[in-house]
């Protein structure tokens, strides 16, 4: 787990100097770990009104390569909330989602409130707020501030500094 945080760029203090990576890590669990860490740096506009332990609903198409990796994040804490990964096959069913994992099969039909739209670099067409991609032997992320603001979301300046690209 420490190496995943190191690779995510969100836990450099945990990385010993000169640490070598273990054997190659599967792309999807690493992307899921980075996406989860970005949730910790994201603020939803109504978050202060969520009851303690409320679900932070992360919707993903069960046919997506993200599905198995995101299942491992079930019940993980995000401040006062807990991640609840939900299988959603139709774009019309994303209204109750705070996070939508975009892929070829799942796109929100229209902006439906405060949603963090996460795309994979392979399928990053249309609106998105965070895009993850493989660049060389690393997983990197980009942030689209317009996409965040459209959902009423804010992201920490710490995450912005670690992004490969920040779009206005």
PDB file of C-alpha atoms in Angstrom:
ATOM      1  CA  UNK A   1       0.000   0.000   0.000  1.00  0.00           C
ATOM      2  CA  UNK A   2       2.869   2.381   0.756  1.00  0.00           C
ATOM      3  CA  UNK A   3       4.167   1.949  -2.782  1.00  0.00           C
ATOM      4  CA  UNK A   4       0.705   2.717  -4.222  1.00  0.00           C
ATOM      5  CA  UNK A   5       0.659   5.972  -2.254  1.00  0.00           C
ATOM      6  CA  UNK A   6       4.147   6.778  -3.503  1.00  0.00           C
ATOM      7  CA  UNK A   7       3.116   6.137  -7.098  1.00  0.00           C
ATOM      8  CA  UNK A   8      -0.034   8.178  -6.611  1.00  0.00           C
ATOM      9  CA  UNK A   9       2.125  11.138  -5.745  1.00  0.00           C
ATOM     10  CA  UNK A  10      -0.038  11.817  -2.740  1.00  0.00           C
ATOM     11  CA  UNK A  11       2.146  10.265  -0.089  1.00  0.00           C
ATOM     12  CA  UNK A  12       5.759  11.116  -0.874  1.00  0.00           C
ATOM     13  CA  UNK A  13       6.548  11.332   2.831  1.00  0.00           C
ATOM     14  CA  UNK A  14       5.901   7.590   3.027  1.00  0.00           C
ATOM     15  CA  UNK A  15       8.493   6.743   0.380  1.00  0.00           C
ATOM     16  CA  UNK A  16      11.947   5.873   1.617  1.00  0.00           C
ATOM     17  CA  UNK A  17      14.776   7.437  -0.351  1.00  0.00           C
ATOM     18  CA  UNK A  18      15.784   5.271  -3.295  1.00  0.00           C
ATOM     19  CA  UNK A  19      12.838   2.930  -2.839  1.00  0.00           C
ATOM     20  CA  UNK A  20      12.538   0.527  -5.722  1.00  0.00           C
ATOM     21  CA  UNK A  21       9.129  -0.566  -6.910  1.00  0.00           C
ATOM     22  CA  UNK A  22       7.997  -4.093  -6.274  1.00  0.00           C
ATOM     23  CA  UNK A  23       7.119  -6.271  -9.245  1.00  0.00           C
ATOM     24  CA  UNK A  24       4.905  -4.527 -11.827  1.00  0.00           C
ATOM     25  CA  UNK A  25       1.557  -3.399 -10.464  1.00  0.00           C
ATOM     26  CA  UNK A  26      -1.667  -4.005 -12.346  1.00  0.00           C
ATOM     27  CA  UNK A  27      -2.850  -0.757 -13.984  1.00  0.00           C
ATOM     28  CA  UNK A  28      -6.443  -0.793 -12.746  1.00  0.00           C
ATOM     29  CA  UNK A  29      -5.844  -1.179  -8.991  1.00  0.00           C
ATOM     30  CA  UNK A  30      -3.217   1.563  -9.200  1.00  0.00           C
ATOM     31  CA  UNK A  31      -5.594   3.891 -11.046  1.00  0.00           C
ATOM     32  CA  UNK A  32      -8.316   3.094  -8.504  1.00  0.00           C
ATOM     33  CA  UNK A  33      -5.943   3.932  -5.624  1.00  0.00           C
ATOM     34  CA  UNK A  34      -5.018   7.259  -7.220  1.00  0.00           C
ATOM     35  CA  UNK A  35      -8.673   8.096  -7.915  1.00  0.00           C
ATOM     36  CA  UNK A  36      -9.564   7.268  -4.299  1.00  0.00           C
ATOM     37  CA  UNK A  37      -6.759   9.499  -3.015  1.00  0.00           C
ATOM     38  CA  UNK A  38      -8.093  12.327  -5.169  1.00  0.00           C
ATOM     39  CA  UNK A  39     -11.480  11.949  -3.461  1.00  0.00           C
ATOM     40  CA  UNK A  40      -9.721  12.832  -0.212  1.00  0.00           C
ATOM     41  CA  UNK A  41      -8.696  16.167  -1.771  1.00  0.00           C
ATOM     42  CA  UNK A  42     -12.115  16.930  -3.296  1.00  0.00           C
ATOM     43  CA  UNK A  43     -14.875  18.903  -1.559  1.00  0.00           C
ATOM     44  CA  UNK A  44     -18.552  18.528  -2.522  1.00  0.00           C
ATOM     45  CA  UNK A  45     -20.721  21.636  -2.013  1.00  0.00           C
ATOM     46  CA  UNK A  46     -23.231  19.920   0.290  1.00  0.00           C
ATOM     47  CA  UNK A  47     -20.724  17.666   2.066  1.00  0.00           C
ATOM     48  CA  UNK A  48     -21.070  19.449   5.410  1.00  0.00           C
ATOM     49  CA  UNK A  49     -24.734  18.357   5.516  1.00  0.00           C
ATOM     50  CA  UNK A  50     -24.040  14.663   4.911  1.00  0.00           C
ATOM     51  CA  UNK A  51     -24.741  12.534   7.976  1.00  0.00           C
ATOM     52  CA  UNK A  52     -21.782  10.682   9.487  1.00  0.00           C
ATOM     53  CA  UNK A  53     -21.175   7.429   7.626  1.00  0.00           C
ATOM     54  CA  UNK A  54     -23.269   8.523   4.645  1.00  0.00           C
ATOM     55  CA  UNK A  55     -22.409   6.748   1.404  1.00  0.00           C
ATOM     56  CA  UNK A  56     -20.259   8.546  -1.142  1.00  0.00           C
ATOM     57  CA  UNK A  57     -21.763   6.797  -4.148  1.00  0.00           C
ATOM     58  CA  UNK A  58     -19.202   5.919  -6.850  1.00  0.00           C
ATOM     59  CA  UNK A  59     -20.988   4.601  -9.925  1.00  0.00           C
ATOM     60  CA  UNK A  60     -19.272   2.368 -12.448  1.00  0.00           C
ATOM     61  CA  UNK A  61     -20.397   0.114 -15.255  1.00  0.00           C
ATOM     62  CA  UNK A  62     -19.917  -3.494 -14.059  1.00  0.00           C
ATOM     63  CA  UNK A  63     -18.497  -4.354 -17.492  1.00  0.00           C
ATOM     64  CA  UNK A  64     -15.770  -1.724 -17.149  1.00  0.00           C
ATOM     65  CA  UNK A  65     -12.154  -2.712 -16.421  1.00  0.00           C
ATOM     66  CA  UNK A  66     -12.461  -0.335 -13.413  1.00  0.00           C
ATOM     67  CA  UNK A  67     -15.133  -2.511 -11.762  1.00  0.00           C
ATOM     68  CA  UNK A  68     -12.943  -5.153 -10.039  1.00  0.00           C
ATOM     69  CA  UNK A  69     -10.433  -2.570  -8.785  1.00  0.00           C
ATOM     70  CA  UNK A  70     -13.105  -0.221  -7.418  1.00  0.00           C
ATOM     71  CA  UNK A  71     -14.746  -3.093  -5.521  1.00  0.00           C
ATOM     72  CA  UNK A  72     -11.697  -3.081  -3.254  1.00  0.00           C
ATOM     73  CA  UNK A  73     -12.508   0.494  -2.193  1.00  0.00           C
ATOM     74  CA  UNK A  74     -15.935  -0.413  -0.801  1.00  0.00           C
ATOM     75  CA  UNK A  75     -16.511   1.211   2.633  1.00  0.00           C
ATOM     76  CA  UNK A  76     -13.247   3.184   2.585  1.00  0.00           C
ATOM     77  CA  UNK A  77     -13.599   6.478   4.481  1.00  0.00           C
ATOM     78  CA  UNK A  78     -13.688   9.877   2.781  1.00  0.00           C
ATOM     79  CA  UNK A  79     -13.896  12.313   5.708  1.00  0.00           C
ATOM     80  CA  UNK A  80     -17.383  11.697   7.209  1.00  0.00           C
ATOM     81  CA  UNK A  81     -18.578   9.458   4.358  1.00  0.00           C
ATOM     82  CA  UNK A  82     -17.858   5.909   3.206  1.00  0.00           C
ATOM     83  CA  UNK A  83     -17.288   4.840  -0.401  1.00  0.00           C
ATOM     84  CA  UNK A  84     -20.200   2.867  -1.807  1.00  0.00           C
ATOM     85  CA  UNK A  85     -19.359   1.416  -5.231  1.00  0.00           C
ATOM     86  CA  UNK A  86     -22.532   0.871  -7.255  1.00  0.00           C
ATOM     87  CA  UNK A  87     -23.029  -0.992 -10.493  1.00  0.00           C
ATOM     88  CA  UNK A  88     -24.753   1.278 -12.996  1.00  0.00           C
ATOM     89  CA  UNK A  89     -25.203   0.226 -16.611  1.00  0.00           C
ATOM     90  CA  UNK A  90     -27.303   3.102 -17.933  1.00  0.00           C
ATOM     91  CA  UNK A  91     -26.317   6.743 -18.015  1.00  0.00           C
ATOM     92  CA  UNK A  92     -29.824   7.685 -16.881  1.00  0.00           C
ATOM     93  CA  UNK A  93     -29.129   5.929 -13.554  1.00  0.00           C
ATOM     94  CA  UNK A  94     -26.236   8.195 -12.502  1.00  0.00           C
ATOM     95  CA  UNK A  95     -28.376  10.882 -10.808  1.00  0.00           C
ATOM     96  CA  UNK A  96     -27.666   9.583  -7.279  1.00  0.00           C
ATOM     97  CA  UNK A  97     -23.898   9.309  -7.822  1.00  0.00           C
ATOM     98  CA  UNK A  98     -21.335  11.667  -6.304  1.00  0.00           C
ATOM     99  CA  UNK A  99     -18.604  10.059  -8.439  1.00  0.00           C
ATOM    100  CA  UNK A 100     -19.153   8.724 -11.951  1.00  0.00           C
ATOM    101  CA  UNK A 101     -16.495   6.499 -13.493  1.00  0.00           C
ATOM    102  CA  UNK A 102     -16.777   7.343 -17.158  1.00  0.00           C
ATOM    103  CA  UNK A 103     -16.124   4.815 -19.882  1.00  0.00           C
ATOM    104  CA  UNK A 104     -17.491   3.957 -23.289  1.00  0.00           C
ATOM    105  CA  UNK A 105     -20.633   2.467 -21.734  1.00  0.00           C
ATOM    106  CA  UNK A 106     -21.338   4.988 -18.995  1.00  0.00           C
ATOM    107  CA  UNK A 107     -21.686   8.722 -19.544  1.00  0.00           C
ATOM    108  CA  UNK A 108     -23.974  11.008 -17.609  1.00  0.00           C
ATOM    109  CA  UNK A 109     -26.789  12.113 -19.911  1.00  0.00           C
ATOM    110  CA  UNK A 110     -26.411  15.647 -18.542  1.00  0.00           C
ATOM    111  CA  UNK A 111     -24.758  17.339 -15.567  1.00  0.00           C
ATOM    112  CA  UNK A 112     -26.681  16.008 -12.583  1.00  0.00           C
ATOM    113  CA  UNK A 113     -25.600  18.063  -9.586  1.00  0.00           C
ATOM    114  CA  UNK A 114     -22.324  17.759  -7.712  1.00  0.00           C
ATOM    115  CA  UNK A 115     -20.610  14.877  -9.464  1.00  0.00           C
ATOM    116  CA  UNK A 116     -16.931  14.141  -9.849  1.00  0.00           C
ATOM    117  CA  UNK A 117     -16.526  12.757 -13.366  1.00  0.00           C
ATOM    118  CA  UNK A 118     -13.468  10.494 -13.639  1.00  0.00           C
ATOM    119  CA  UNK A 119     -12.279   9.365 -17.057  1.00  0.00           C
ATOM    120  CA  UNK A 120      -9.623   6.996 -18.263  1.00  0.00           C
ATOM    121  CA  UNK A 121      -7.115   8.433 -20.718  1.00  0.00           C
ATOM    122  CA  UNK A 122      -8.164   5.832 -23.252  1.00  0.00           C
ATOM    123  CA  UNK A 123     -11.795   6.964 -23.281  1.00  0.00           C
ATOM    124  CA  UNK A 124     -11.495  10.617 -22.248  1.00  0.00           C
ATOM    125  CA  UNK A 125     -13.967  12.217 -24.593  1.00  0.00           C
ATOM    126  CA  UNK A 126     -16.697  14.571 -23.512  1.00  0.00           C
ATOM    127  CA  UNK A 127     -16.774  16.302 -20.124  1.00  0.00           C
ATOM    128  CA  UNK A 128     -14.567  15.058 -17.297  1.00  0.00           C
ATOM    129  CA  UNK A 129     -13.048  16.534 -14.133  1.00  0.00           C
ATOM    130  CA  UNK A 130     -10.228  14.033 -13.528  1.00  0.00           C
ATOM    131  CA  UNK A 131      -8.531  11.944 -16.190  1.00  0.00           C
ATOM    132  CA  UNK A 132      -6.104   9.138 -15.381  1.00  0.00           C
ATOM    133  CA  UNK A 133      -3.679   7.767 -17.960  1.00  0.00           C
ATOM    134  CA  UNK A 134      -0.619   5.597 -18.308  1.00  0.00           C
ATOM    135  CA  UNK A 135       2.390   7.639 -19.386  1.00  0.00           C
ATOM    136  CA  UNK A 136       5.484   5.517 -19.903  1.00  0.00           C
ATOM    137  CA  UNK A 137       5.689   3.309 -16.831  1.00  0.00           C
ATOM    138  CA  UNK A 138       3.660   5.663 -14.598  1.00  0.00           C
ATOM    139  CA  UNK A 139       0.027   6.433 -13.964  1.00  0.00           C
ATOM    140  CA  UNK A 140      -0.603  10.171 -14.144  1.00  0.00           C
ATOM    141  CA  UNK A 141      -3.679  12.333 -13.709  1.00  0.00           C
ATOM    142  CA  UNK A 142      -4.996  15.527 -15.233  1.00  0.00           C
ATOM    143  CA  UNK A 143      -7.560  17.894 -13.727  1.00  0.00           C
ATOM    144  CA  UNK A 144     -10.093  19.980 -15.631  1.00  0.00           C
ATOM    145  CA  UNK A 145     -11.123  22.888 -13.395  1.00  0.00           C
ATOM    146  CA  UNK A 146     -14.065  23.709 -15.668  1.00  0.00           C
ATOM    147  CA  UNK A 147     -15.367  20.169 -15.166  1.00  0.00           C
ATOM    148  CA  UNK A 148     -14.951  20.468 -11.407  1.00  0.00           C
ATOM    149  CA  UNK A 149     -16.652  23.848 -11.196  1.00  0.00           C
ATOM    150  CA  UNK A 150     -19.535  22.649 -13.376  1.00  0.00           C
ATOM    151  CA  UNK A 151     -20.271  20.128 -10.649  1.00  0.00           C
ATOM    152  CA  UNK A 152     -19.808  22.663  -7.854  1.00  0.00           C
ATOM    153  CA  UNK A 153     -16.733  20.805  -6.623  1.00  0.00           C
ATOM    154  CA  UNK A 154     -13.455  22.124  -5.239  1.00  0.00           C
ATOM    155  CA  UNK A 155     -10.112  20.362  -5.180  1.00  0.00           C
ATOM    156  CA  UNK A 156      -7.141  21.053  -2.969  1.00  0.00           C
ATOM    157  CA  UNK A 157      -4.204  22.997  -4.332  1.00  0.00           C
ATOM    158  CA  UNK A 158      -2.044  20.044  -3.244  1.00  0.00           C
ATOM    159  CA  UNK A 159      -3.735  17.829  -5.827  1.00  0.00           C
ATOM    160  CA  UNK A 160      -3.432  20.550  -8.458  1.00  0.00           C
ATOM    161  CA  UNK A 161       0.332  20.736  -7.904  1.00  0.00           C
ATOM    162  CA  UNK A 162       0.671  16.967  -8.406  1.00  0.00           C
ATOM    163  CA  UNK A 163      -1.388  16.810 -11.594  1.00  0.00           C
ATOM    164  CA  UNK A 164       0.402  16.325 -14.898  1.00  0.00           C
ATOM    165  CA  UNK A 165      -1.888  18.921 -16.460  1.00  0.00           C
ATOM    166  CA  UNK A 166      -4.437  21.368 -15.050  1.00  0.00           C
ATOM    167  CA  UNK A 167      -6.932  22.748 -17.570  1.00  0.00           C
ATOM    168  CA  UNK A 168      -8.905  25.947 -17.011  1.00  0.00           C
TER     169      UNK A 168
END
